[in-house]
C-alpha atoms as a PDB file:
ATOM      1  CA  MET A   1      13.009  24.745   3.038  1.00  0.00           C
ATOM      2  CA  SER A   2      10.679  21.880   3.878  1.00  0.00           C
ATOM      3  CA  GLN A   3      12.207  18.931   5.722  1.00  0.00           C
ATOM      4  CA  TYR A   4       9.896  16.612   3.812  1.00  0.00           C
ATOM      5  CA  THR A   5      10.183  15.114   0.347  1.00  0.00           C
ATOM      6  CA  PRO A   6       7.814  16.822  -2.131  1.00  0.00           C
ATOM      7  CA  ALA A   7       4.526  15.168  -3.021  1.00  0.00           C
ATOM      8  CA  TRP A   8       5.484  13.905  -6.471  1.00  0.00           C
ATOM      9  CA  PRO A   9       2.958  12.525  -9.004  1.00  0.00           C
ATOM     10  CA  HIS A  10       1.245   9.283  -8.101  1.00  0.00           C
ATOM     11  CA  SER A  11      -1.717   7.112  -9.039  1.00  0.00           C
ATOM     12  CA  ASP A  12      -5.061   6.921  -7.321  1.00  0.00           C
ATOM     13  CA  ILE A  13      -5.276   4.566  -4.368  1.00  0.00           C
ATOM     14  CA  LYS A  14      -6.507   1.196  -5.591  1.00  0.00           C
ATOM     15  CA  GLN A  15      -8.062  -1.630  -3.636  1.00  0.00           C
ATOM     16  CA  VAL A  16      -6.411  -4.960  -4.339  1.00  0.00           C
ATOM     17  CA  PHE A  17      -7.939  -7.111  -1.553  1.00  0.00           C
ATOM     18  CA  PRO A  18     -10.515  -6.478   1.180  1.00  0.00           C
ATOM     19  CA  ASP A  19      -9.008  -3.796   3.426  1.00  0.00           C
ATOM     20  CA  ILE A  20      -5.726  -3.803   1.492  1.00  0.00           C
ATOM     21  CA  PHE A  21      -4.860  -0.993  -0.924  1.00  0.00           C
ATOM     22  CA  TYR A  22      -1.847   0.297  -2.811  1.00  0.00           C
ATOM     23  CA  VAL A  23      -0.716   3.420  -4.605  1.00  0.00           C
ATOM     24  CA  THR A  24       2.108   3.847  -7.123  1.00  0.00           C
ATOM     25  CA  GLY A  25       4.154   7.034  -7.236  1.00  0.00           C
ATOM     26  CA  THR A  26       7.409   8.707  -8.185  1.00  0.00           C
ATOM     27  CA  ASN A  27      10.807   8.463  -6.523  1.00  0.00           C
ATOM     28  CA  ILE A  28      13.676  10.775  -7.485  1.00  0.00           C
ATOM     29  CA  THR A  29      17.183  10.220  -6.106  1.00  0.00           C
ATOM     30  CA  GLN A  30      20.787  11.125  -6.861  1.00  0.00           C
ATOM     31  CA  TYR A  31      23.401   8.377  -7.159  1.00  0.00           C
ATOM     32  CA  ASP A  32      27.001   8.997  -8.247  1.00  0.00           C
ATOM     33  CA  GLY A  33      25.944  12.271  -9.781  1.00  0.00           C
ATOM     34  CA  ILE A  34      23.124  10.678 -11.781  1.00  0.00           C
ATOM     35  CA  THR A  35      19.470  11.595 -11.294  1.00  0.00           C
ATOM     36  CA  LEU A  36      17.329   8.477 -11.077  1.00  0.00           C
ATOM     37  CA  GLN A  37      13.549   8.597 -11.413  1.00  0.00           C
ATOM     38  CA  HIS A  38      11.534   5.428 -10.995  1.00  0.00           C
ATOM     39  CA  SER A  39       8.290   4.160  -9.516  1.00  0.00           C
ATOM     40  CA  ARG A  40       7.592   2.929  -6.010  1.00  0.00           C
ATOM     41  CA  ASN A  41       4.532   1.607  -4.185  1.00  0.00           C
ATOM     42  CA  MET A  42       2.921   2.130  -0.807  1.00  0.00           C
ATOM     43  CA  THR A  43       0.728  -0.604   0.633  1.00  0.00           C
ATOM     44  CA  ILE A  44      -2.135   0.381   2.946  1.00  0.00           C
ATOM     45  CA  ILE A  45      -3.682  -2.086   5.387  1.00  0.00           C
ATOM     46  CA  ARG A  46      -6.949  -1.213   7.107  1.00  0.00           C
ATOM     47  CA  ASN A  47      -7.880  -2.735  10.454  1.00  0.00           C
ATOM     48  CA  GLN A  48     -11.412  -1.533  11.210  1.00  0.00           C
ATOM     49  CA  ASP A  49     -10.931   2.233  10.689  1.00  0.00           C
ATOM     50  CA  LYS A  50      -7.182   2.327  11.419  1.00  0.00           C
ATOM     51  CA  LEU A  51      -4.600   2.420   8.626  1.00  0.00           C
ATOM     52  CA  SER A  52      -1.069   1.025   8.527  1.00  0.00           C
ATOM     53  CA  LEU A  53       1.217   2.348   5.787  1.00  0.00           C
ATOM     54  CA  VAL A  54       4.036   0.142   4.484  1.00  0.00           C
ATOM     55  CA  ASN A  55       6.788   1.636   2.262  1.00  0.00           C
ATOM     56  CA  THR A  56       5.406   5.152   2.618  1.00  0.00           C
ATOM     57  CA  ILE A  57       4.877   7.622  -0.215  1.00  0.00           C
ATOM     58  CA  ARG A  58       3.956  11.215   0.525  1.00  0.00           C
ATOM     59  CA  LEU A  59       0.698  11.884  -1.282  1.00  0.00           C
ATOM     60  CA  THR A  60      -0.688  15.070  -2.789  1.00  0.00           C
ATOM     61  CA  GLU A  61      -3.572  16.870  -1.102  1.00  0.00           C
ATOM     62  CA  ASP A  62      -6.044  14.989  -3.302  1.00  0.00           C
ATOM     63  CA  GLY A  63      -4.290  11.737  -2.471  1.00  0.00           C
ATOM     64  CA  LEU A  64      -4.399  12.491   1.235  1.00  0.00           C
ATOM     65  CA  LYS A  65      -8.126  13.137   1.016  1.00  0.00           C
ATOM     66  CA  GLN A  66      -8.581   9.755  -0.658  1.00  0.00           C
ATOM     67  CA  LEU A  67      -6.423   8.156   2.039  1.00  0.00           C
ATOM     68  CA  ALA A  68      -8.446   9.849   4.796  1.00  0.00           C
ATOM     69  CA  SER A  69     -11.634   8.414   3.313  1.00  0.00           C
ATOM     70  CA  LEU A  70     -10.288   4.932   4.126  1.00  0.00           C
ATOM     71  CA  GLY A  71      -9.646   5.589   7.798  1.00  0.00           C
ATOM     72  CA  LYS A  72      -7.254   7.179  10.279  1.00  0.00           C
ATOM     73  CA  ILE A  73      -3.507   6.784   9.772  1.00  0.00           C
ATOM     74  CA  GLU A  74      -2.311   4.830  12.793  1.00  0.00           C
ATOM     75  CA  ASN A  75       1.005   3.187  11.868  1.00  0.00           C
ATOM     76  CA  VAL A  76       3.995   3.705   9.606  1.00  0.00           C
ATOM     77  CA  ILE A  77       5.797   0.423   8.972  1.00  0.00           C
ATOM     78  CA  ARG A  78       9.379   0.425   7.693  1.00  0.00           C
ATOM     79  CA  ILE A  79      10.621  -2.937   6.423  1.00  0.00           C
ATOM     80  CA  GLY A  80      13.528  -1.753   4.232  1.00  0.00           C
ATOM     81  CA  SER A  81      16.571   0.341   5.114  1.00  0.00           C
ATOM     82  CA  PHE A  82      16.694   2.011   1.699  1.00  0.00           C
ATOM     83  CA  HIS A  83      13.142   3.347   2.035  1.00  0.00           C
ATOM     84  CA  GLY A  84      11.649   5.657   4.640  1.00  0.00           C
ATOM     85  CA  ARG A  85      12.148   9.166   3.234  1.00  0.00           C
ATOM     86  CA  ASP A  86       8.426   9.893   3.638  1.00  0.00           C
ATOM     87  CA  ASP A  87       7.935   8.292   7.049  1.00  0.00           C
ATOM     88  CA  ALA A  88       8.480  11.575   8.911  1.00  0.00           C
ATOM     89  CA  PHE A  89       5.685  13.325   7.021  1.00  0.00           C
ATOM     90  CA  TYR A  90       3.066  10.871   8.307  1.00  0.00           C
ATOM     91  CA  ILE A  91       4.594  10.645  11.769  1.00  0.00           C
ATOM     92  CA  ASP A  92       4.686  14.406  12.247  1.00  0.00           C
ATOM     93  CA  LYS A  93       1.601  15.521  10.344  1.00  0.00           C
ATOM     94  CA  HIS A  94      -0.712  12.619  11.167  1.00  0.00           C
ATOM     95  CA  ASP A  95       0.608  11.506  14.575  1.00  0.00           C
ATOM     96  CA  ALA A  96       1.359   8.006  13.304  1.00  0.00           C
ATOM     97  CA  LYS A  97       3.465   5.531  15.247  1.00  0.00           C
ATOM     98  CA  LEU A  98       6.678   4.226  13.671  1.00  0.00           C
ATOM     99  CA  TRP A  99       7.291   0.486  13.557  1.00  0.00           C
ATOM    100  CA  ALA A 100      10.764  -0.403  12.331  1.00  0.00           C
ATOM    101  CA  LEU A 101      13.377  -3.112  12.441  1.00  0.00           C
ATOM    102  CA  PRO A 102      15.977  -2.864  15.213  1.00  0.00           C
ATOM    103  CA  GLY A 103      19.179  -1.242  13.979  1.00  0.00           C
ATOM    104  CA  MET A 104      17.557   0.954  11.346  1.00  0.00           C
ATOM    105  CA  GLU A 105      18.729   4.551  11.138  1.00  0.00           C
ATOM    106  CA  HIS A 106      15.952   7.136  10.822  1.00  0.00           C
ATOM    107  CA  ALA A 107      15.935  10.730   9.631  1.00  0.00           C
ATOM    108  CA  ASN A 108      16.841  13.409  12.186  1.00  0.00           C
ATOM    109  CA  GLY A 109      17.903  10.755  14.682  1.00  0.00           C
ATOM    110  CA  ARG A 110      14.309   9.823  15.507  1.00  0.00           C
ATOM    111  CA  GLU A 111      13.610   6.486  17.150  1.00  0.00           C
ATOM    112  CA  ALA A 112      10.951   3.912  16.384  1.00  0.00           C
ATOM    113  CA  ASP A 113       7.947   3.732  18.676  1.00  0.00           C
ATOM    114  CA  TYR A 114       7.883  -0.048  18.303  1.00  0.00           C
ATOM    115  CA  ASP A 115      10.471  -2.595  17.236  1.00  0.00           C
ATOM    116  CA  LEU A 116       9.259  -4.788  14.398  1.00  0.00           C
ATOM    117  CA  THR A 117      10.386  -8.330  15.220  1.00  0.00           C
ATOM    118  CA  PRO A 118       9.139 -11.852  14.454  1.00  0.00           C
ATOM    119  CA  ASP A 119       8.227 -12.526  18.091  1.00  0.00           C
ATOM    120  CA  GLY A 120       7.141  -9.078  19.229  1.00  0.00           C
ATOM    121  CA  LEU A 121       4.030  -6.950  19.004  1.00  0.00           C
ATOM    122  CA  LYS A 122       2.493  -6.543  15.559  1.00  0.00           C
ATOM    123  CA  PRO A 123       0.981  -3.379  14.083  1.00  0.00           C
ATOM    124  CA  PHE A 124      -2.150  -5.115  12.799  1.00  0.00           C
ATOM    125  CA  ASN A 125      -3.917  -8.460  12.882  1.00  0.00           C
ATOM    126  CA  ASN A 126      -2.838 -11.521  10.878  1.00  0.00           C
ATOM    127  CA  CYS A 127       0.664 -10.137  10.393  1.00  0.00           C
ATOM    128  CA  GLU A 128       3.862 -12.201  10.329  1.00  0.00           C
ATOM    129  CA  VAL A 129       7.308 -10.581  10.253  1.00  0.00           C
ATOM    130  CA  VAL A 130      10.152 -12.430   8.515  1.00  0.00           C
ATOM    131  CA  THR A 131      13.572 -10.783   8.886  1.00  0.00           C
ATOM    132  CA  PHE A 132      16.778 -11.263   6.916  1.00  0.00           C
ATOM    133  CA  ASN A 133      19.083 -11.552   9.913  1.00  0.00           C
ATOM    134  CA  SER A 134      22.234 -11.751   7.790  1.00  0.00           C
ATOM    135  CA  SER A 135      21.570  -8.478   5.966  1.00  0.00           C
ATOM    136  CA  ARG A 136      24.064  -5.647   6.439  1.00  0.00           C
ATOM    137  CA  PHE A 137      21.087  -3.267   6.314  1.00  0.00           C
ATOM    138  CA  PRO A 138      17.917  -4.322   8.177  1.00  0.00           C
ATOM    139  CA  GLU A 139      15.246  -5.698   5.850  1.00  0.00           C
ATOM    140  CA  ALA A 140      12.165  -7.853   6.309  1.00  0.00           C
ATOM    141  CA  VAL A 141       9.065  -9.068   4.560  1.00  0.00           C
ATOM    142  CA  LEU A 142       5.549  -9.147   5.943  1.00  0.00           C
ATOM    143  CA  ARG A 143       3.126 -11.981   5.384  1.00  0.00           C
ATOM    144  CA  ILE A 144      -0.559 -11.268   5.841  1.00  0.00           C
ATOM    145  CA  ASN A 145      -2.737 -14.270   6.580  1.00  0.00           C
ATOM    146  CA  GLN A 146      -5.498 -13.280   4.180  1.00  0.00           C
ATOM    147  CA  ASN A 147      -6.583 -14.406   0.711  1.00  0.00           C
ATOM    148  CA  ASP A 148      -4.333 -17.485   0.935  1.00  0.00           C
ATOM    149  CA  GLY A 149      -1.349 -15.376   1.998  1.00  0.00           C
ATOM    150  CA  ILE A 150      -0.077 -11.979   0.879  1.00  0.00           C
ATOM    151  CA  LEU A 151       3.653 -11.218   0.910  1.00  0.00           C
ATOM    152  CA  ILE A 152       4.658  -7.556   1.267  1.00  0.00           C
ATOM    153  CA  THR A 153       8.258  -6.742   0.375  1.00  0.00           C
ATOM    154  CA  CYS A 154      10.430  -3.673   0.122  1.00  0.00           C
ATOM    155  CA  ASP A 155      13.587  -4.079  -1.995  1.00  0.00           C
ATOM    156  CA  SER A 156      14.197  -7.803  -1.532  1.00  0.00           C
ATOM    157  CA  ILE A 157      11.722  -8.969  -4.200  1.00  0.00           C
ATOM    158  CA  LYS A 158      10.638  -6.513  -6.883  1.00  0.00           C
ATOM    159  CA  ASN A 159       8.065  -6.984  -9.628  1.00  0.00           C
ATOM    160  CA  TRP A 160       9.058  -4.318 -12.123  1.00  0.00           C
ATOM    161  CA  LEU A 161       8.050  -5.751 -15.481  1.00  0.00           C
ATOM    162  CA  GLY A 162       9.342  -2.717 -17.381  1.00  0.00           C
ATOM    163  CA  LYS A 163       9.139   1.046 -17.597  1.00  0.00           C
ATOM    164  CA  ASP A 164       5.944   2.624 -16.265  1.00  0.00           C
ATOM    165  CA  GLU A 165       4.635   6.195 -16.255  1.00  0.00           C
ATOM    166  CA  PHE A 166       6.674   7.199 -13.203  1.00  0.00           C
ATOM    167  CA  PHE A 167      10.067   6.387 -14.777  1.00  0.00           C
ATOM    168  CA  ASN A 168      12.072   8.822 -16.849  1.00  0.00           C
ATOM    169  CA  ASP A 169      13.609   7.454 -20.039  1.00  0.00           C
ATOM    170  CA  SER A 170      17.246   7.486 -18.921  1.00  0.00           C
ATOM    171  CA  THR A 171      16.526   5.526 -15.739  1.00  0.00           C
ATOM    172  CA  ALA A 172      14.483   2.962 -17.637  1.00  0.00           C
ATOM    173  CA  VAL A 173      17.342   2.420 -20.098  1.00  0.00           C
ATOM    174  CA  LEU A 174      19.826   2.061 -17.241  1.00  0.00           C
ATOM    175  CA  TYR A 175      17.661  -0.382 -15.305  1.00  0.00           C
ATOM    176  CA  GLU A 176      17.075  -2.454 -18.406  1.00  0.00           C
ATOM    177  CA  ALA A 177      20.831  -2.696 -18.924  1.00  0.00           C
ATOM    178  CA  GLN A 178      21.299  -3.675 -15.275  1.00  0.00           C
ATOM    179  CA  LYS A 179      18.602  -6.352 -15.618  1.00  0.00           C
ATOM    180  CA  LEU A 180      16.485  -4.887 -12.830  1.00  0.00           C
ATOM    181  CA  PHE A 181      13.219  -5.707 -14.585  1.00  0.00           C
ATOM    182  CA  GLY A 182      11.591  -9.098 -14.122  1.00  0.00           C
ATOM    183  CA  THR A 183       8.768 -10.974 -12.426  1.00  0.00           C
ATOM    184  CA  ALA A 184       9.381 -11.499  -8.683  1.00  0.00           C
ATOM    185  CA  ALA A 185      13.025 -10.589  -9.240  1.00  0.00           C
ATOM    186  CA  ILE A 186      15.872 -10.480  -6.711  1.00  0.00           C
ATOM    187  CA  ASN A 187      18.575  -8.328  -8.257  1.00  0.00           C
ATOM    188  CA  LYS A 188      22.346  -8.451  -7.832  1.00  0.00           C
ATOM    189  CA  ILE A 189      22.620  -4.822  -6.740  1.00  0.00           C
ATOM    190  CA  TRP A 190      20.442  -5.453  -3.671  1.00  0.00           C
ATOM    191  CA  LEU A 191      22.256  -8.709  -2.940  1.00  0.00           C
ATOM    192  CA  GLU A 192      25.675  -7.074  -3.129  1.00  0.00           C
ATOM    193  CA  ALA A 193      24.564  -4.221  -0.867  1.00  0.00           C
ATOM    194  CA  THR A 194      22.940  -6.390   1.788  1.00  0.00           C
ATOM    195  CA  GLN A 195      25.017  -9.595   1.595  1.00  0.00           C
ATOM    196  CA  VAL A 196      21.931 -11.594   2.567  1.00  0.00           C
ATOM    197  CA  GLU A 197      22.745 -15.277   2.893  1.00  0.00           C
ATOM    198  CA  LYS A 198      21.217 -17.610   0.328  1.00  0.00           C
ATOM    199  CA  SER A 199      19.737 -19.801   3.059  1.00  0.00           C
ATOM    200  CA  GLU A 200      17.545 -16.926   4.239  1.00  0.00           C
ATOM    201  CA  LEU A 201      16.307 -16.280   0.719  1.00  0.00           C
ATOM    202  CA  LEU A 202      15.526 -19.953   0.204  1.00  0.00           C
ATOM    203  CA  ALA A 203      13.586 -19.964   3.484  1.00  0.00           C
ATOM    204  CA  LEU A 204      10.983 -17.739   1.805  1.00  0.00           C
ATOM    205  CA  GLY A 205       9.861 -20.843  -0.049  1.00  0.00           C
ATOM    206  CA  LYS A 206       8.568 -22.243   3.245  1.00  0.00           C
ATOM    207  CA  LEU A 207       6.075 -19.403   3.632  1.00  0.00           C
ATOM    208  CA  LYS A 208       2.499 -19.833   2.519  1.00  0.00           C
ATOM    209  CA  PHE A 209       1.412 -17.082   0.170  1.00  0.00           C
ATOM    210  CA  ARG A 210      -0.274 -16.603  -3.160  1.00  0.00           C
ATOM    211  CA  HIS A 211       0.170 -12.882  -3.816  1.00  0.00           C
ATOM    212  CA  LEU A 212       3.026 -10.368  -3.743  1.00  0.00           C
ATOM    213  CA  LEU A 213       2.847  -6.611  -3.107  1.00  0.00           C
ATOM    214  CA  SER A 214       6.303  -5.108  -3.525  1.00  0.00           C
ATOM    215  CA  ALA A 215       7.577  -1.571  -3.038  1.00  0.00           C
ATOM    216  CA  HIS A 216       8.513  -1.738  -6.719  1.00  0.00           C
ATOM    217  CA  GLY A 217       6.425  -2.997  -9.605  1.00  0.00           C
ATOM    218  CA  GLU A 218       2.948  -4.276 -10.221  1.00  0.00           C
ATOM    219  CA  PRO A 219       1.007  -6.405  -7.723  1.00  0.00           C
ATOM    220  CA  LEU A 220       1.572 -10.064  -8.493  1.00  0.00           C
ATOM    221  CA  ILE A 221      -1.761 -11.777  -7.945  1.00  0.00           C
ATOM    222  CA  ASN A 222      -2.486 -15.509  -7.635  1.00  0.00           C
ATOM    223  CA  ASP A 223       0.826 -16.802  -9.063  1.00  0.00           C
ATOM    224  CA  ALA A 224       3.293 -15.078  -6.742  1.00  0.00           C
ATOM    225  CA  TYR A 225       4.475 -18.207  -4.931  1.00  0.00           C
ATOM    226  CA  ASP A 226       5.291 -20.013  -8.171  1.00  0.00           C
ATOM    227  CA  TYR A 227       7.242 -17.052  -9.534  1.00  0.00           C
ATOM    228  CA  VAL A 228       9.147 -16.547  -6.284  1.00  0.00           C
ATOM    229  CA  ILE A 229      10.094 -20.224  -6.228  1.00  0.00           C
ATOM    230  CA  ARG A 230      11.283 -19.901  -9.813  1.00  0.00           C
ATOM    231  CA  THR A 231      13.477 -16.943  -8.816  1.00  0.00           C
ATOM    232  CA  LEU A 232      14.820 -18.765  -5.764  1.00  0.00           C
ATOM    233  CA  SER A 233      15.792 -21.778  -7.867  1.00  0.00           C
ATOM    234  CA  SER A 234      18.741 -19.781  -9.220  1.00  0.00           C
ATOM    235  CA  PHE A 235      20.194 -19.601  -5.691  1.00  0.00           C
ATOM    236  CA  ARG A 236      20.217 -23.353  -5.062  1.00  0.00           C
END
């Protein structure tokens, strides 16, 4: 049996900014005996001909060929504790280096090649790391100093506007009932799991950004800061 997650259906890789791409795919998990199937995104940052993958998704052979046409996979970047199931595929098969937050647990007891910290080395240029130090499970956001600021998140801020082609019907109904859909949303399930302090969420309003690329949902272009501030207003 393969130690890697299967390559489930996904979209083509799409360019959203110069040297920044994303791909949307399928995630299937079991929780309390329920099968959940929803969408997730991987963001790809190109620095010259080197690629950094954030919130990894294992791609099909066709997808890997499209990825290879962009450059060589150099880094895997893990910014959320509840993601990372596909990190090992790129580390093992493509000799990528793992950047992760201190304290994260990785599959098969592997260790990160580099700690991802606000003051430490960065995997690519123009990258800022913002950590939620109060979180019970390590989580961070990345800010890229490009196109007036691009915020990359994992589970902290999602932009699921509704069911998409990678959801199954039962999961979509459940998530609707749990109010997990919304623009630049911070949901109660993530908050209860992580216990992130409100002050750290509100500090996101001090960052300069215009766009949001989340691990979940559509890219939020141009108006991301305004929508995030609107979401944060409920925590004041």
